[in-house]
Coordinates of C-alpha atoms in Angstrom, one line a residue:
M1 CA -96.0 61.2 -41.4
I2 CA -96.0 59.8 -45.0
E3 CA -98.7 57.3 -46.1
L4 CA -99.2 55.6 -49.4
Q5 CA -102.7 54.1 -49.9
G6 CA -102.9 51.8 -53.0
V7 CA -100.4 53.9 -54.9
Y8 CA -99.5 52.5 -58.3
K9 CA -97.8 53.8 -61.5
D10 CA -98.3 53.0 -65.1
Y11 CA -96.3 54.3 -68.0
A12 CA -98.2 54.8 -71.2
G13 CA -97.1 53.6 -74.6
A14 CA -97.9 51.1 -77.3
A15 CA -97.7 48.5 -74.6
P16 CA -98.4 50.2 -71.3
V17 CA -96.1 49.1 -68.5
R18 CA -97.0 48.9 -64.8
A19 CA -93.9 50.0 -63.0
L20 CA -95.4 49.9 -59.5
H21 CA -98.2 47.8 -58.4
P22 CA -100.6 49.1 -55.6
V23 CA -98.5 49.8 -52.5
D24 CA -99.8 50.5 -49.0
L25 CA -97.0 51.9 -46.8
S26 CA -96.5 54.2 -43.9
I27 CA -93.3 56.0 -42.9
G28 CA -93.1 57.5 -39.4
R29 CA -91.8 60.9 -38.5
G30 CA -88.1 60.8 -37.7
E31 CA -87.4 57.3 -38.9
V32 CA -84.9 56.2 -41.5
F33 CA -86.9 54.1 -44.0
G34 CA -85.2 52.0 -46.6
V35 CA -86.6 50.6 -49.9
I36 CA -84.5 47.9 -51.5
G37 CA -84.9 46.1 -54.8
H38 CA -82.9 45.1 -57.9
S39 CA -82.8 47.2 -61.0
G40 CA -86.3 47.6 -62.5
A41 CA -88.0 46.7 -59.2
G42 CA -89.8 50.1 -59.0
K43 CA -87.9 51.6 -56.1
S44 CA -87.0 54.8 -57.9
T45 CA -90.6 55.2 -59.1
L46 CA -91.8 54.8 -55.6
L47 CA -89.3 57.3 -54.2
R48 CA -90.2 59.9 -56.8
T49 CA -93.9 59.7 -56.1
L50 CA -93.2 61.0 -52.6
N51 CA -92.4 64.5 -53.9
L52 CA -94.6 64.0 -57.0
L53 CA -91.8 64.0 -59.5
E54 CA -93.8 61.0 -60.6
R55 CA -97.5 61.4 -60.5
P56 CA -99.2 58.2 -59.3
S57 CA -101.6 56.7 -61.8
G58 CA -103.8 55.8 -58.9
G59 CA -104.0 55.7 -55.1
R60 CA -103.4 58.4 -52.6
L61 CA -100.3 60.1 -51.1
L62 CA -100.8 61.6 -47.7
I63 CA -98.4 63.8 -45.8
E64 CA -99.2 64.3 -42.1
G65 CA -102.8 63.2 -42.9
R66 CA -103.3 65.6 -45.8
D67 CA -104.0 64.2 -49.3
V68 CA -101.4 65.8 -51.6
T69 CA -101.8 63.5 -54.5
S70 CA -103.1 66.2 -56.8
A71 CA -101.1 69.1 -55.4
D72 CA -100.0 71.7 -58.0
G73 CA -98.9 75.3 -58.3
D74 CA -98.0 76.9 -54.9
D75 CA -99.1 73.8 -53.0
L76 CA -96.7 71.6 -55.0
R77 CA -93.8 74.1 -54.6
A78 CA -94.4 74.2 -50.8
L79 CA -94.5 70.4 -50.7
R80 CA -91.2 70.1 -52.5
R81 CA -89.5 72.7 -50.2
R82 CA -90.4 70.4 -47.3
I83 CA -88.9 67.4 -49.1
G84 CA -85.2 67.5 -50.0
M85 CA -83.6 65.0 -52.4
I86 CA -80.1 63.8 -53.1
F87 CA -79.1 61.7 -56.2
Q88 CA -76.8 58.9 -57.2
H89 CA -74.8 61.1 -59.6
F90 CA -74.9 64.2 -57.4
N91 CA -76.6 66.5 -60.0
L92 CA -74.4 69.5 -59.1
L93 CA -74.1 72.6 -61.3
S94 CA -70.6 72.2 -62.7
S95 CA -70.2 76.0 -63.5
K96 CA -71.0 77.0 -59.9
T97 CA -68.8 76.7 -56.8
V98 CA -69.7 74.5 -53.8
A99 CA -71.1 77.5 -52.0
Q100 CA -73.1 78.6 -55.0
N101 CA -74.5 75.1 -55.4
V102 CA -75.7 75.0 -51.8
A103 CA -77.1 78.6 -52.2
F104 CA -79.1 77.8 -55.3
P105 CA -82.3 76.6 -53.7
L106 CA -82.1 79.5 -51.2
K107 CA -82.0 81.9 -54.1
L108 CA -85.0 80.3 -55.7
A109 CA -86.9 80.7 -52.5
G110 CA -86.0 84.4 -52.3
T111 CA -83.8 84.2 -49.2
P112 CA -82.2 87.6 -48.3
R113 CA -78.5 87.7 -49.0
A114 CA -77.3 88.0 -45.4
D115 CA -79.5 85.0 -44.4
L116 CA -78.4 83.1 -47.4
E117 CA -74.7 83.5 -46.7
R118 CA -75.2 82.6 -43.1
R119 CA -77.2 79.5 -44.0
V120 CA -74.6 78.3 -46.6
H121 CA -71.8 78.7 -44.1
E122 CA -73.8 76.7 -41.5
L123 CA -74.5 73.9 -43.9
L124 CA -71.0 73.6 -45.2
G125 CA -69.8 73.3 -41.6
R126 CA -72.3 70.6 -40.9
V127 CA -71.1 68.4 -43.8
G128 CA -67.5 69.2 -43.2
L129 CA -66.8 71.3 -46.4
Q130 CA -66.2 74.8 -45.2
A131 CA -62.7 74.7 -46.6
H132 CA -64.0 73.8 -50.0
A133 CA -66.6 76.5 -50.4
D134 CA -64.9 78.2 -53.4
K135 CA -64.0 74.9 -55.3
Y136 CA -65.9 73.6 -58.3
P137 CA -67.5 70.1 -58.4
A138 CA -64.7 68.9 -60.8
Q139 CA -62.2 69.5 -58.0
L140 CA -64.0 67.3 -55.5
S141 CA -64.0 63.6 -54.7
G142 CA -67.2 61.6 -55.1
G143 CA -67.8 61.7 -51.3
Q144 CA -67.3 65.4 -51.2
K145 CA -69.8 65.9 -54.1
Q146 CA -72.4 63.9 -52.3
R147 CA -71.9 66.0 -49.2
V148 CA -72.5 69.1 -51.3
G149 CA -75.7 67.4 -52.5
I150 CA -76.8 66.7 -48.9
A151 CA -76.0 70.3 -47.9
R152 CA -78.0 71.6 -50.9
A153 CA -80.9 69.3 -50.1
L154 CA -81.0 70.6 -46.5
A155 CA -80.9 74.3 -47.5
N156 CA -84.6 75.0 -47.0
R157 CA -84.8 73.0 -43.8
P158 CA -86.9 70.2 -45.1
D159 CA -88.8 67.7 -42.9
V160 CA -88.0 64.8 -45.2
L161 CA -84.8 63.8 -47.1
L162 CA -85.1 61.4 -50.1
C163 CA -82.0 59.5 -51.1
D164 CA -82.0 58.1 -54.6
E165 CA -79.2 55.4 -54.6
A166 CA -77.1 58.1 -52.8
T167 CA -74.1 55.8 -52.1
S168 CA -74.0 53.4 -55.0
A169 CA -71.4 55.5 -56.9
L170 CA -69.1 55.6 -53.9
D171 CA -66.4 53.3 -52.6
P172 CA -67.0 51.3 -49.4
E173 CA -65.1 53.7 -47.1
T174 CA -66.8 56.8 -48.5
T175 CA -70.2 55.0 -48.3
A176 CA -69.7 54.4 -44.6
S177 CA -68.9 58.1 -44.0
V178 CA -71.9 59.3 -46.0
L179 CA -74.2 56.9 -44.1
Q180 CA -72.7 58.1 -40.8
L181 CA -73.5 61.7 -41.8
L182 CA -77.1 60.7 -42.7
G183 CA -77.5 59.0 -39.3
E184 CA -76.3 62.1 -37.5
L185 CA -78.7 64.3 -39.5
N186 CA -81.5 61.9 -38.5
R187 CA -80.7 62.0 -34.8
E188 CA -79.7 65.7 -34.5
L189 CA -82.4 67.3 -36.7
G190 CA -85.2 64.7 -36.3
L191 CA -85.1 64.4 -40.1
T192 CA -87.2 61.7 -41.7
I193 CA -85.0 59.9 -44.3
V194 CA -86.2 57.6 -47.1
L195 CA -83.5 55.9 -49.1
I196 CA -83.5 53.5 -51.9
T197 CA -80.7 51.0 -52.6
H198 CA -79.9 47.6 -54.0
E199 CA -77.5 46.8 -51.1
M200 CA -78.8 45.2 -47.9
E201 CA -75.6 46.3 -46.2
V202 CA -76.7 49.9 -46.6
I203 CA -80.1 49.1 -45.1
R204 CA -78.5 47.2 -42.2
R205 CA -76.2 50.1 -41.3
V206 CA -78.6 53.0 -41.1
C207 CA -82.3 52.1 -41.5
D208 CA -85.0 51.5 -38.9
R209 CA -87.5 49.8 -41.2
V210 CA -87.4 48.5 -44.8
A211 CA -89.6 47.6 -47.7
V212 CA -88.6 45.1 -50.3
L213 CA -89.7 45.5 -53.9
D214 CA -89.6 42.9 -56.6
A215 CA -90.9 43.5 -60.2
G216 CA -93.0 46.4 -58.9
W217 CA -94.6 44.5 -56.1
L218 CA -94.1 45.2 -52.4
V219 CA -93.1 41.6 -51.2
E220 CA -92.0 42.2 -47.7
S221 CA -91.7 45.0 -45.1
G222 CA -91.0 45.4 -41.4
T223 CA -88.2 46.4 -39.0
V224 CA -84.7 45.9 -40.4
A225 CA -83.9 43.4 -37.6
D226 CA -86.9 41.2 -38.4
V227 CA -86.5 41.4 -42.2
F228 CA -82.7 41.0 -42.2
L229 CA -82.6 38.2 -39.6
H230 CA -85.7 36.3 -40.6
P231 CA -86.4 37.0 -44.3
Q232 CA -89.7 35.5 -45.6
H233 CA -89.5 36.2 -49.3
A234 CA -87.0 34.6 -51.7
T235 CA -85.9 38.1 -53.0
T236 CA -85.2 39.2 -49.4
R237 CA -83.2 36.0 -48.7
R238 CA -81.0 36.6 -51.7
F239 CA -80.3 40.2 -50.6
V240 CA -79.3 38.9 -47.1
L241 CA -77.0 36.2 -48.5
E242 CA -75.4 38.8 -50.7
A243 CA -74.8 41.1 -47.7
E244 CA -73.3 38.3 -45.8
H245 CA -71.1 37.2 -48.8
V246 CA -72.6 33.7 -48.6
D247 CA -72.9 31.5 -51.7
E248 CA -76.3 29.9 -51.5
R249 CA -75.2 26.7 -53.3
E250 CA -72.2 26.2 -51.1
L251 CA -74.4 26.8 -48.0
R252 CA -76.9 24.2 -49.2
A253 CA -74.1 21.7 -49.8
D254 CA -72.7 22.2 -46.3
L255 CA -76.1 21.7 -44.8
A256 CA -76.7 18.5 -46.8
R257 CA -73.5 17.1 -45.4
A258 CA -74.3 17.9 -41.8
S259 CA -75.6 15.2 -39.4
G260 CA -78.0 15.8 -36.5
R261 CA -80.6 18.5 -36.1
V262 CA -79.6 21.7 -37.9
V263 CA -80.9 24.9 -36.4
R264 CA -80.3 28.6 -36.8
L265 CA -79.8 30.6 -33.6
T266 CA -80.4 34.3 -33.6
F267 CA -79.0 36.5 -30.8
R268 CA -79.8 40.2 -30.2
G269 CA -78.4 42.8 -27.9
E270 CA -76.1 41.7 -25.1
A271 CA -77.1 38.0 -25.5
T272 CA -74.9 38.2 -28.6
Y273 CA -71.8 38.1 -26.3
A274 CA -73.0 35.5 -23.7
P275 CA -71.1 32.2 -23.6
L276 CA -74.3 30.3 -24.2
L277 CA -73.2 27.5 -26.6
G278 CA -70.7 26.0 -24.2
R279 CA -73.0 26.3 -21.2
V280 CA -75.9 24.6 -23.0
A281 CA -73.7 21.9 -24.4
R282 CA -72.3 21.0 -20.9
A283 CA -75.8 21.0 -19.3
T284 CA -77.5 18.8 -22.0
G285 CA -74.6 16.7 -23.2
V286 CA -75.1 17.7 -26.9
D287 CA -72.3 18.1 -29.4
Y288 CA -72.5 21.0 -31.9
N289 CA -70.9 21.8 -35.2
I290 CA -70.9 25.4 -36.4
L291 CA -71.8 25.5 -40.1
A292 CA -72.1 29.2 -40.6
G293 CA -72.1 32.3 -38.4
R294 CA -71.7 36.0 -38.1
I295 CA -71.7 38.7 -35.4
D296 CA -72.3 42.3 -36.5
R297 CA -74.7 45.2 -35.9
I298 CA -78.0 46.3 -37.2
K299 CA -77.8 50.1 -36.9
D300 CA -76.7 50.4 -33.2
T301 CA -77.8 46.9 -32.0
P302 CA -75.4 44.0 -31.9
Y303 CA -76.7 40.7 -33.3
G304 CA -75.4 37.2 -34.0
Q305 CA -76.6 34.3 -36.1
L306 CA -75.2 30.8 -36.0
T307 CA -76.2 27.8 -38.0
I308 CA -75.3 24.7 -36.1
A309 CA -75.8 21.0 -36.2
L310 CA -76.8 19.4 -32.9
S311 CA -76.2 15.7 -32.1
G312 CA -76.0 13.4 -29.1
G313 CA -77.3 14.3 -25.6
D314 CA -80.8 15.8 -25.1
I315 CA -81.3 18.0 -28.2
A316 CA -84.9 19.0 -27.2
Q317 CA -83.6 20.2 -23.8
A318 CA -80.8 22.2 -25.6
V319 CA -83.3 23.9 -27.9
R320 CA -85.5 24.8 -24.9
A321 CA -82.5 26.2 -23.1
F322 CA -81.6 28.4 -26.0
A323 CA -85.2 29.7 -26.2
E324 CA -85.4 30.4 -22.5
A325 CA -82.2 32.5 -22.8
G326 CA -84.0 34.7 -25.3
V327 CA -82.4 33.2 -28.4
R328 CA -84.6 32.6 -31.4
V329 CA -84.3 29.0 -32.7
E330 CA -85.3 28.0 -36.2
D331 CA -85.0 24.6 -37.8
V332 CA -83.1 24.7 -41.1
T333 CA -84.1 22.4 -43.9

């Protein structure tokens, strides 16, 4: 649905800065696509090129095969009506009520009053805020403010929803509820969602695919399962370790003390819950020592990863047995 072909962005000045190096990226209709990076990585710049709040310095932006890179006037207004956006700090109008905030883009679009009121009522019901319609932003919690922002972004029935660090100002429990709402909107409306974040945990919970940015470069991309479970770039590995609350130095120290062959086992789906370790150990005579491990979910799919040290018995046979059971085996060095 969305395709970036060699898109890059330079900021002019005494010393011009390249905020985003050429990016080739495609985002499919109906998927939740995450962009992760540290501060200054270029993720906000990338997101804002999708609705042309930032004009690319070069390359092409295609929406459903149509080049919209130079869209202006009526074409630009039509493009932005199709692309809703929610923000880290909500950007609500403090002098207007919740209902008036949600109605604002409908008024700008010239929606008749009866249709406008019906649409606002529907949207507030969808985000669970009908009882707060006459309140002002200052009377709301952070999570409620973000729900108002989501309702407002959906007012003109967009095809795409852009989320600019939409959960970074929220506590963990509120973050979970907002991510759950975004997942429901994706499933129920077929909405394409593009979100940027600096937290791999957010990516893991809600996204289908992810792109990793580092200093303006796209350094890794793929399905969340592949990128999260088998990161290839150092930046991605750091994000994964942070999400798993693992201290890299401590992990390396533990691995250095381990004896035998150290491997990482990755389980997906129902294999996550199979009693495989004990079965393989009994069949091959190997001993194992668990050095690190986690069982969790990537979106709706369970996964498990164990780092173990194998010793004694027939280690090669044990590794084959794991692989034959559909478990990915990687040597850890």
